[in-house]
PDB file of C-alpha atoms in Angstrom:
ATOM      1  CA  UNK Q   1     -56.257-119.446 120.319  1.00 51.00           C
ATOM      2  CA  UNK Q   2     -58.565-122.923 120.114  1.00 64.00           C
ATOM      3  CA  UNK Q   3     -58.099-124.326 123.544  1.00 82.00           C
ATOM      4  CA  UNK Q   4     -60.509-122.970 125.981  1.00 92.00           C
ATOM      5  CA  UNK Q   5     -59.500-122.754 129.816  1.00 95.00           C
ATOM      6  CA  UNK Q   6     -62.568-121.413 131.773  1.00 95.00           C
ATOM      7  CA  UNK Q   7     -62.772-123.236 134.971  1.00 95.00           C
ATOM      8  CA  UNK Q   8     -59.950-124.697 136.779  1.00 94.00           C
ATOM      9  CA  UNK Q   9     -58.870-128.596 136.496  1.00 95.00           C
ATOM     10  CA  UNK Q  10     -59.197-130.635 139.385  1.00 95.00           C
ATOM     11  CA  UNK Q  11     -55.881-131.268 139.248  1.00 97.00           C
ATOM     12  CA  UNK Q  12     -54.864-127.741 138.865  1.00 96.00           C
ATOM     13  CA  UNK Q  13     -57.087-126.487 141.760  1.00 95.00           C
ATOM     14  CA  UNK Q  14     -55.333-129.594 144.090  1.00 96.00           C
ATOM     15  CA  UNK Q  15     -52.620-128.440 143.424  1.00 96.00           C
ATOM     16  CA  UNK Q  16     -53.618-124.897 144.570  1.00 96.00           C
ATOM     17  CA  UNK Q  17     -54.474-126.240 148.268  1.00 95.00           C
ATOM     18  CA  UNK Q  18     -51.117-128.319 148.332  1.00 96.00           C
ATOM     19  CA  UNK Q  19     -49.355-124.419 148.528  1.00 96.00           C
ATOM     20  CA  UNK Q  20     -49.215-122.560 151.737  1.00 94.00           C
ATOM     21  CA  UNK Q  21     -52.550-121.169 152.568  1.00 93.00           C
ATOM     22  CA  UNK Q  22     -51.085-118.160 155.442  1.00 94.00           C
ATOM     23  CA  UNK Q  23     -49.051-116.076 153.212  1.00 95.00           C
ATOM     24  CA  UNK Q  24     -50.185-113.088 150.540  1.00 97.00           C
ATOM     25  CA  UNK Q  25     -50.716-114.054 147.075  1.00 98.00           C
ATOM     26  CA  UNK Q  26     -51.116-112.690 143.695  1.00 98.00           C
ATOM     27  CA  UNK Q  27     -53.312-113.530 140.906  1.00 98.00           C
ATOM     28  CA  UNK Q  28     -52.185-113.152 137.612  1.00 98.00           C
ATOM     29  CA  UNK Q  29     -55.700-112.866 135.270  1.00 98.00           C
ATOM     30  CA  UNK Q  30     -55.566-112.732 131.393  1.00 97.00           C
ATOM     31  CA  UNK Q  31     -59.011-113.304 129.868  1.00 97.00           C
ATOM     32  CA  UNK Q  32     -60.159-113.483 126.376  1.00 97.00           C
ATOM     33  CA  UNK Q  33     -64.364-112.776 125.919  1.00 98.00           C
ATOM     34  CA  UNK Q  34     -66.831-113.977 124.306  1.00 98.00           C
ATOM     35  CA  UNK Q  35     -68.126-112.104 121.219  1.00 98.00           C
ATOM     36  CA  UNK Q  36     -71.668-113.079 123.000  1.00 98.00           C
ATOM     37  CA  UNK Q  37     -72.181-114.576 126.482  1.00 98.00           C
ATOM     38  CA  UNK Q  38     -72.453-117.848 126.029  1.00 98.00           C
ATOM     39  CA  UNK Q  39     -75.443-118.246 129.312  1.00 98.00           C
ATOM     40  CA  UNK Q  40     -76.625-121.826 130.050  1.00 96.00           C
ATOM     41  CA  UNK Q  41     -80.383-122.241 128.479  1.00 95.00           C
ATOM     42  CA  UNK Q  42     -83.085-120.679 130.893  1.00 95.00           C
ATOM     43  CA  UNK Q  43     -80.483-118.319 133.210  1.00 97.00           C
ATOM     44  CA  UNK Q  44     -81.881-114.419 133.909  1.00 96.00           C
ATOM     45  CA  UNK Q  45     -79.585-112.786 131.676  1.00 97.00           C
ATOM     46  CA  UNK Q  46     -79.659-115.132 128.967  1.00 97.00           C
ATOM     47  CA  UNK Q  47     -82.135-113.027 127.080  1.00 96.00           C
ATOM     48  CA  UNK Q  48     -80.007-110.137 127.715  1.00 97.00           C
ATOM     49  CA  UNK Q  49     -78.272-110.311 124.183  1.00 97.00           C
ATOM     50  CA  UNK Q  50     -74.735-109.030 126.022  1.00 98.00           C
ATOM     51  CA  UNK Q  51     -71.443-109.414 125.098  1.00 98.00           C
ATOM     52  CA  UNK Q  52     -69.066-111.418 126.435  1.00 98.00           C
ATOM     53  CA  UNK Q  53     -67.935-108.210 128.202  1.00 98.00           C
ATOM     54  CA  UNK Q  54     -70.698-107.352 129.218  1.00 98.00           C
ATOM     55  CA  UNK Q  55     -71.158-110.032 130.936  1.00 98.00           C
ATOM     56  CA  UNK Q  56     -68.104-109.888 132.808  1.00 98.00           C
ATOM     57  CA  UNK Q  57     -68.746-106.625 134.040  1.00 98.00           C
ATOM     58  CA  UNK Q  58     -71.704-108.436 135.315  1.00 98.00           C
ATOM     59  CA  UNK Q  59     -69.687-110.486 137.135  1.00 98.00           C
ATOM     60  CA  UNK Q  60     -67.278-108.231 138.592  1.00 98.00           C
ATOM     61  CA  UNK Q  61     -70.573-106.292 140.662  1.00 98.00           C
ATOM     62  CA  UNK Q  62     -71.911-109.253 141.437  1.00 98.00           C
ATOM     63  CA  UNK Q  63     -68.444-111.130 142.914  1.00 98.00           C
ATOM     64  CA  UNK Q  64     -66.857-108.124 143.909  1.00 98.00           C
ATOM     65  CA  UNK Q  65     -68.348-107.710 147.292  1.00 98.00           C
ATOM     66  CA  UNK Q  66     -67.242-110.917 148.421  1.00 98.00           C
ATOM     67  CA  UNK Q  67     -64.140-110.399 147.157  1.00 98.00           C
ATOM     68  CA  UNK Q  68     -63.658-106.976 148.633  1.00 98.00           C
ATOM     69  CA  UNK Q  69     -65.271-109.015 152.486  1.00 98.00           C
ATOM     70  CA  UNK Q  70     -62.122-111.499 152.075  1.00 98.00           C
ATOM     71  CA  UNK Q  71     -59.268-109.119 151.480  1.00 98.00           C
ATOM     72  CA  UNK Q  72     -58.515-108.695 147.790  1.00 98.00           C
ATOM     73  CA  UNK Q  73     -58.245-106.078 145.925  1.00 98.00           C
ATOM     74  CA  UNK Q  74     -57.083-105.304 142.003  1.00 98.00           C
ATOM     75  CA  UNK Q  75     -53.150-104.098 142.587  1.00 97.00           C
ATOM     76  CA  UNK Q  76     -52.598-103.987 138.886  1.00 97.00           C
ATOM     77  CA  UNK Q  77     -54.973-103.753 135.534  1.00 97.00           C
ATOM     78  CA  UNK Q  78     -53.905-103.114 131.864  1.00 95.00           C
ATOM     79  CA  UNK Q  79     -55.171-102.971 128.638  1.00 93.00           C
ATOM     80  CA  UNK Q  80     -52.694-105.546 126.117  1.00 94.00           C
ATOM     81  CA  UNK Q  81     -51.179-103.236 123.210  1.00 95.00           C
ATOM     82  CA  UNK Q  82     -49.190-106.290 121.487  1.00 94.00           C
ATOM     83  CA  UNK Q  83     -47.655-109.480 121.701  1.00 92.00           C
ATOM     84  CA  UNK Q  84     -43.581-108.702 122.062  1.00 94.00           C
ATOM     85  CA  UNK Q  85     -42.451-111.905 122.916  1.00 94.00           C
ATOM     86  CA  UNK Q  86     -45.080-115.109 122.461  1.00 91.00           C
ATOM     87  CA  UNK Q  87     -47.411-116.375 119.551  1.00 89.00           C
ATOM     88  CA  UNK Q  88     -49.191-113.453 117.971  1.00 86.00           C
ATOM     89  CA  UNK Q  89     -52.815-115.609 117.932  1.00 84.00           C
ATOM     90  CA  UNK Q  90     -52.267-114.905 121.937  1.00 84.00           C
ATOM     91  CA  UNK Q  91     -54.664-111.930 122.215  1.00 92.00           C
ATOM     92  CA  UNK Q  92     -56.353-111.142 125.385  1.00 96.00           C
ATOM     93  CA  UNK Q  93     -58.940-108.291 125.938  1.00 96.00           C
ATOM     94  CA  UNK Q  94     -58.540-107.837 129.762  1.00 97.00           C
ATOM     95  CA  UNK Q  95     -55.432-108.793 132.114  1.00 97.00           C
ATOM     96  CA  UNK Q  96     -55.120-107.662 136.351  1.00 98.00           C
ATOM     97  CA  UNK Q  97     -53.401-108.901 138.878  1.00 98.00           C
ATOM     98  CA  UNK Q  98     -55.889-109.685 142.391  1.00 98.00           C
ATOM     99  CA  UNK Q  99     -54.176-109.733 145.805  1.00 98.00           C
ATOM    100  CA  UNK Q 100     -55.564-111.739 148.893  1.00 98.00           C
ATOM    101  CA  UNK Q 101     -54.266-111.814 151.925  1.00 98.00           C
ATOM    102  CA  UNK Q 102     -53.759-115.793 151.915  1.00 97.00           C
ATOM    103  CA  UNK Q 103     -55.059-118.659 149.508  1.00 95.00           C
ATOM    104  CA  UNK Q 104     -57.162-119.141 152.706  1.00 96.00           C
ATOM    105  CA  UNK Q 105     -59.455-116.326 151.213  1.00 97.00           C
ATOM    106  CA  UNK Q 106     -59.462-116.824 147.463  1.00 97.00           C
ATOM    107  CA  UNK Q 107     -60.926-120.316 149.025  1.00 96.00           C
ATOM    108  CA  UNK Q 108     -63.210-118.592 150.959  1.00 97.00           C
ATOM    109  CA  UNK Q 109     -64.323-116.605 148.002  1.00 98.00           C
ATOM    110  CA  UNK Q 110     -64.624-119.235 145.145  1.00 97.00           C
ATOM    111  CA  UNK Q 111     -66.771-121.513 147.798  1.00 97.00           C
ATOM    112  CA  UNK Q 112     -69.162-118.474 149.184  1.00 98.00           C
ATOM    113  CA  UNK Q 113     -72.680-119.334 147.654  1.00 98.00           C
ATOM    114  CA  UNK Q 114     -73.406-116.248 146.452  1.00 98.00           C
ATOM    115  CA  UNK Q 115     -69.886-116.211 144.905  1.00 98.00           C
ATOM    116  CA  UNK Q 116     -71.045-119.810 143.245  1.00 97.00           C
ATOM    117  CA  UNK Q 117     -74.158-118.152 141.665  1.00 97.00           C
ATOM    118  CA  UNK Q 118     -72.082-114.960 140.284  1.00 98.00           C
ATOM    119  CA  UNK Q 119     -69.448-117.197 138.487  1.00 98.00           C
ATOM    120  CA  UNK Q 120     -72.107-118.224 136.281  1.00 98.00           C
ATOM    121  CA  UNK Q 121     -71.884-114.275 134.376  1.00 98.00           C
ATOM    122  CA  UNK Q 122     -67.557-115.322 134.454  1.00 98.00           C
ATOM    123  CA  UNK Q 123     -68.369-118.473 132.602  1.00 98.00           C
ATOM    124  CA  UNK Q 124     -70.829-116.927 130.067  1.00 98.00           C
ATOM    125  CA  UNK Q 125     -68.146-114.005 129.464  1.00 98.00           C
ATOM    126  CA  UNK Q 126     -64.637-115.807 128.622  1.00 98.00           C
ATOM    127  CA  UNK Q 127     -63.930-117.543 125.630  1.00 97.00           C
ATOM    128  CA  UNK Q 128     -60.433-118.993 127.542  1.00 97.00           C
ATOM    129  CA  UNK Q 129     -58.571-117.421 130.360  1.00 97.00           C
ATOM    130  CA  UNK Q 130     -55.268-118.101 132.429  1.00 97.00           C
ATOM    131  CA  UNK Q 131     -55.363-118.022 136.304  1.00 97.00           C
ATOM    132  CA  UNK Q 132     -51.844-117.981 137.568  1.00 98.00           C
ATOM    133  CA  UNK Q 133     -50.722-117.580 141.417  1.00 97.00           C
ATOM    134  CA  UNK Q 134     -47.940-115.950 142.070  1.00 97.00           C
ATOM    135  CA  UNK Q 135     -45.660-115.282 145.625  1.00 95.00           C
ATOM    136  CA  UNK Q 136     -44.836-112.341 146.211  1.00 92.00           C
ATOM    137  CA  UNK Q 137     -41.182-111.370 146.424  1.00 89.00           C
ATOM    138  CA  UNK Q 138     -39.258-109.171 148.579  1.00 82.00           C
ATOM    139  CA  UNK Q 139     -37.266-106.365 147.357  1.00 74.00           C
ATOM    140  CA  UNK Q 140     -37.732-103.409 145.133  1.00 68.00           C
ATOM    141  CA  UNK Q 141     -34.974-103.335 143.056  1.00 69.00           C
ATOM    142  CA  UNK Q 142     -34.811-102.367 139.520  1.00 67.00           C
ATOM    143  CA  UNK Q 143     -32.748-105.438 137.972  1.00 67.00           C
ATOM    144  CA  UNK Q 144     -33.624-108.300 136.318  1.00 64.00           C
ATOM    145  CA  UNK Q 145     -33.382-111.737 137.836  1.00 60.00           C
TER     146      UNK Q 145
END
């Protein structure tokens, strides 16, 4: 896995707002860490010495209350056993999937201040990561397609 994906493109994130902001949404979150937390020069935890873990745990304390305030919540989280179907180098040490109640509020979140100053640990922690919103679907049946 060479290319890293941290942040969001501009594109990507304009694209983002162009969908309906009223309606549930799911985010689909595969991340890949850091063997060491890559911190900009002079941050606090910098001289920590953690992990790229690590430091994501550090994130998830210090985001989660303003992502609890806007309605998400973790619906889904699992540990990846093996690549079935896709390239094998495709390895990723954390994947969960975050509701909100509307795009409206993952906005909210990523443009809070204090959110701004927690995404710093997020950054430090992943080596590449995919963000992928999904819509929800009706129905709970149990075949494909």
């Amino acid at each position: 896995m060479n290319e890293s994906y941290i942040d969001p493109t501009r594109e990507s994130f304009d694209l983002f707002k162009q969908l309906p902001r009223d309606e549930p949404i799911n985010m689909l979150n595969l991340l890949r860490f850091n063997v060491n937390a890559a911190y900009p020069e002079g941050h606090p935890n910098a001289a920590h010495g953690w992990s790229g873990a690590r430091a994501y745990e550090e994130y998830g304390k210090t985001s989660g209350p303003i992502f609890q305030r806007v309605g998400g919540k973790i619906i889904w989280r699992g540990k990846m056993e093996v690549m079935v179907t896709g390239p094998q180098e495709n390895q990723w040490d954390s994947a969960f999937i975050a509701y909100y109640p509307n795009s409206a509020a993952f906005l909210e979140m990523v443009t809070d201040p204090e959110y701004r100053k927690a995404v710093v640990n997020r950054q430090a922690a992943v080596q590449t990561s995919r963000l992928i919103r999904f819509k929800p679907l009706e129905g709970n049946d149990t075949t494909f397609g």
